[in-house]
Amino acid sequence: MKKDFISITDLSCEEYDDILTLAARLKRQRYAGVPHPLLAGKTLAMIFEKASTRTRISFDVGMYDLGGYALYLNSRDTQLGRGETIADTARVMSRYVHGAIMRTYKHETITEFAKYASIPVINALSDKEHPCQIMADSLTLKEKFGDLNGLRIAWIGDGNNVCNSLIMASVQTGMEIAVATPKGYEPDPAAIRFAQENGGKVVEYDDPKKAVADAHAIYTDTWISMGEEDIKDMKLKDFNGFCLDMPLLKRAAPDAIVLHCLPAHRGEEITDEVIDSMQSGVWDQAENRLHAQKAVLVRLMGQNL
Ligand code: CP
Ligand code: NVA
């Protein structure tokens, strides 16, 4: 495997599959109370520029489950906040810890850190991608449908970081991603190009109704990503008609599941009725962050077990 997991494209098909298989095994072991200290003695630095509930807790608990130790570092409280360079911080941290996760505004902050770090670096969300989220979502879909290949996933709303990673994962998974966004909020063209040039399947619509037709899962996310608070009013207007509500959900297959990476902004991108419905897979999705990330940590920081 590559040293780092910064983009979903860092994984080959085989590595992607192997991580999902290991995640399922670690999930069974946790449920059965079987200890699995695969990262005993290992430490993980968790560097956050932005807020987090799921990512922070699941990595922290995941390291504990694996017999290791995680330390939370708010970048404002480290010398990064006073101007120490990313490169110097990466060099120093590599002398203390065995791996790092980073949640940053700019994707390039993570790639810069990884360039100077001798330890594995994991993207815990940037403006461009959220690859750990997509590993958890893939596990969730695999549990529900058995096989990812041939599934159609409708993405409704903002063509954001989560959407970009999902689109590029169509290469490893064989899933078709049907994206419906308002004009001007399309996914990163580089993500679409990557998928198209590497055998992935992505179809773009401006009408959510077309995207959800025949979908096995309908995925949405906030319209206002972290860092976009100042354009909230404009985006709320621009996304009118893109709410995942019951009439839209009813256009998908009856056994289609609803995905949302959370946190949800109920009443904006998704209604209470949909997120609380029997078709909602969002709590499994949130739980699977833990199992999928533990598998990523073991593969990047552990022995090959
Ligand atoms: N889905 C996700 O990354 O959630 P947090 O922002 O709470 O970590
Ligand atoms: N697109 C959202 C995802 C939050 C987990 C954001 O970047 O804020």
JSON list of N, CA and C in Angstrom, two decimals, residues 141-142 145 147-153 174-177 216:
[
{"chain": "A", "resi": 141, "resn": "LEU", "atom": "N", "xyz": [-23.07, -0.27, 2.38]},
{"chain": "A", "resi": 141, "resn": "LEU", "atom": "CA", "xyz": [-23.75, -0.76, 1.17]},
{"chain": "A", "resi": 141, "resn": "LEU", "atom": "C", "xyz": [-23.49, -2.25, 0.96]},
{"chain": "A", "resi": 142, "resn": "LYS", "atom": "N", "xyz": [-22.28, -2.68, 1.28]},
{"chain": "A", "resi": 142, "resn": "LYS", "atom": "CA", "xyz": [-21.94, -4.10, 1.12]},
{"chain": "A", "resi": 142, "resn": "LYS", "atom": "C", "xyz": [-22.77, -4.95, 2.09]},
{"chain": "A", "resi": 145, "resn": "PHE", "atom": "N", "xyz": [-26.40, -4.89, 0.49]},
{"chain": "A", "resi": 145, "resn": "PHE", "atom": "CA", "xyz": [-26.65, -5.46, -0.84]},
{"chain": "A", "resi": 145, "resn": "PHE", "atom": "C", "xyz": [-25.71, -6.62, -1.20]},
{"chain": "A", "resi": 147, "resn": "ASP", "atom": "N", "xyz": [-22.96, -7.00, -2.63]},
{"chain": "A", "resi": 147, "resn": "ASP", "atom": "CA", "xyz": [-21.93, -6.70, -3.63]},
{"chain": "A", "resi": 147, "resn": "ASP", "atom": "C", "xyz": [-22.10, -5.23, -4.05]},
{"chain": "A", "resi": 148, "resn": "LEU", "atom": "N", "xyz": [-20.99, -4.55, -4.20]},
{"chain": "A", "resi": 148, "resn": "LEU", "atom": "CA", "xyz": [-21.07, -3.14, -4.60]},
{"chain": "A", "resi": 148, "resn": "LEU", "atom": "C", "xyz": [-21.20, -2.99, -6.12]},
{"chain": "A", "resi": 149, "resn": "ASN", "atom": "N", "xyz": [-20.61, -3.93, -6.82]},
{"chain": "A", "resi": 149, "resn": "ASN", "atom": "CA", "xyz": [-20.57, -3.84, -8.29]},
{"chain": "A", "resi": 149, "resn": "ASN", "atom": "C", "xyz": [-21.99, -3.80, -8.86]},
{"chain": "A", "resi": 150, "resn": "GLY", "atom": "N", "xyz": [-22.25, -2.77, -9.66]},
{"chain": "A", "resi": 150, "resn": "GLY", "atom": "CA", "xyz": [-23.56, -2.68, -10.32]},
{"chain": "A", "resi": 150, "resn": "GLY", "atom": "C", "xyz": [-24.59, -1.88, -9.54]},
{"chain": "A", "resi": 151, "resn": "LEU", "atom": "N", "xyz": [-24.27, -1.46, -8.31]},
{"chain": "A", "resi": 151, "resn": "LEU", "atom": "CA", "xyz": [-25.22, -0.63, -7.57]},
{"chain": "A", "resi": 151, "resn": "LEU", "atom": "C", "xyz": [-25.28, 0.76, -8.21]},
{"chain": "A", "resi": 152, "resn": "ARG", "atom": "N", "xyz": [-26.46, 1.38, -8.13]},
{"chain": "A", "resi": 152, "resn": "ARG", "atom": "CA", "xyz": [-26.59, 2.77, -8.59]},
{"chain": "A", "resi": 152, "resn": "ARG", "atom": "C", "xyz": [-26.85, 3.65, -7.36]},
{"chain": "A", "resi": 153, "resn": "ILE", "atom": "N", "xyz": [-25.95, 4.59, -7.15]},
{"chain": "A", "resi": 153, "resn": "ILE", "atom": "CA", "xyz": [-26.04, 5.49, -6.00]},
{"chain": "A", "resi": 153, "resn": "ILE", "atom": "C", "xyz": [-26.37, 6.88, -6.52]},
{"chain": "A", "resi": 174, "resn": "GLY", "atom": "N", "xyz": [-17.14, -0.35, -8.85]},
{"chain": "A", "resi": 174, "resn": "GLY", "atom": "CA", "xyz": [-18.06, -0.71, -9.93]},
{"chain": "A", "resi": 174, "resn": "GLY", "atom": "C", "xyz": [-19.45, -0.12, -9.72]},
{"chain": "A", "resi": 175, "resn": "MET", "atom": "N", "xyz": [-19.59, 0.80, -8.75]},
{"chain": "A", "resi": 175, "resn": "MET", "atom": "CA", "xyz": [-20.90, 1.43, -8.55]},
{"chain": "A", "resi": 175, "resn": "MET", "atom": "C", "xyz": [-21.08, 2.55, -9.57]},
{"chain": "A", "resi": 176, "resn": "GLU", "atom": "N", "xyz": [-22.34, 2.75, -9.97]},
{"chain": "A", "resi": 176, "resn": "GLU", "atom": "CA", "xyz": [-22.65, 3.89, -10.84]},
{"chain": "A", "resi": 176, "resn": "GLU", "atom": "C", "xyz": [-23.11, 5.04, -9.96]},
{"chain": "A", "resi": 177, "resn": "ILE", "atom": "N", "xyz": [-22.51, 6.22, -10.14]},
{"chain": "A", "resi": 177, "resn": "ILE", "atom": "CA", "xyz": [-22.88, 7.37, -9.32]},
{"chain": "A", "resi": 177, "resn": "ILE", "atom": "C", "xyz": [-23.68, 8.35, -10.19]},
{"chain": "A", "resi": 216, "resn": "HIS", "atom": "N", "xyz": [-30.26, 2.33, -5.90]},
{"chain": "A", "resi": 216, "resn": "HIS", "atom": "CA", "xyz": [-30.26, 1.44, -4.73]},
{"chain": "A", "resi": 216, "resn": "HIS", "atom": "C", "xyz": [-30.05, 2.24, -3.44]}
]
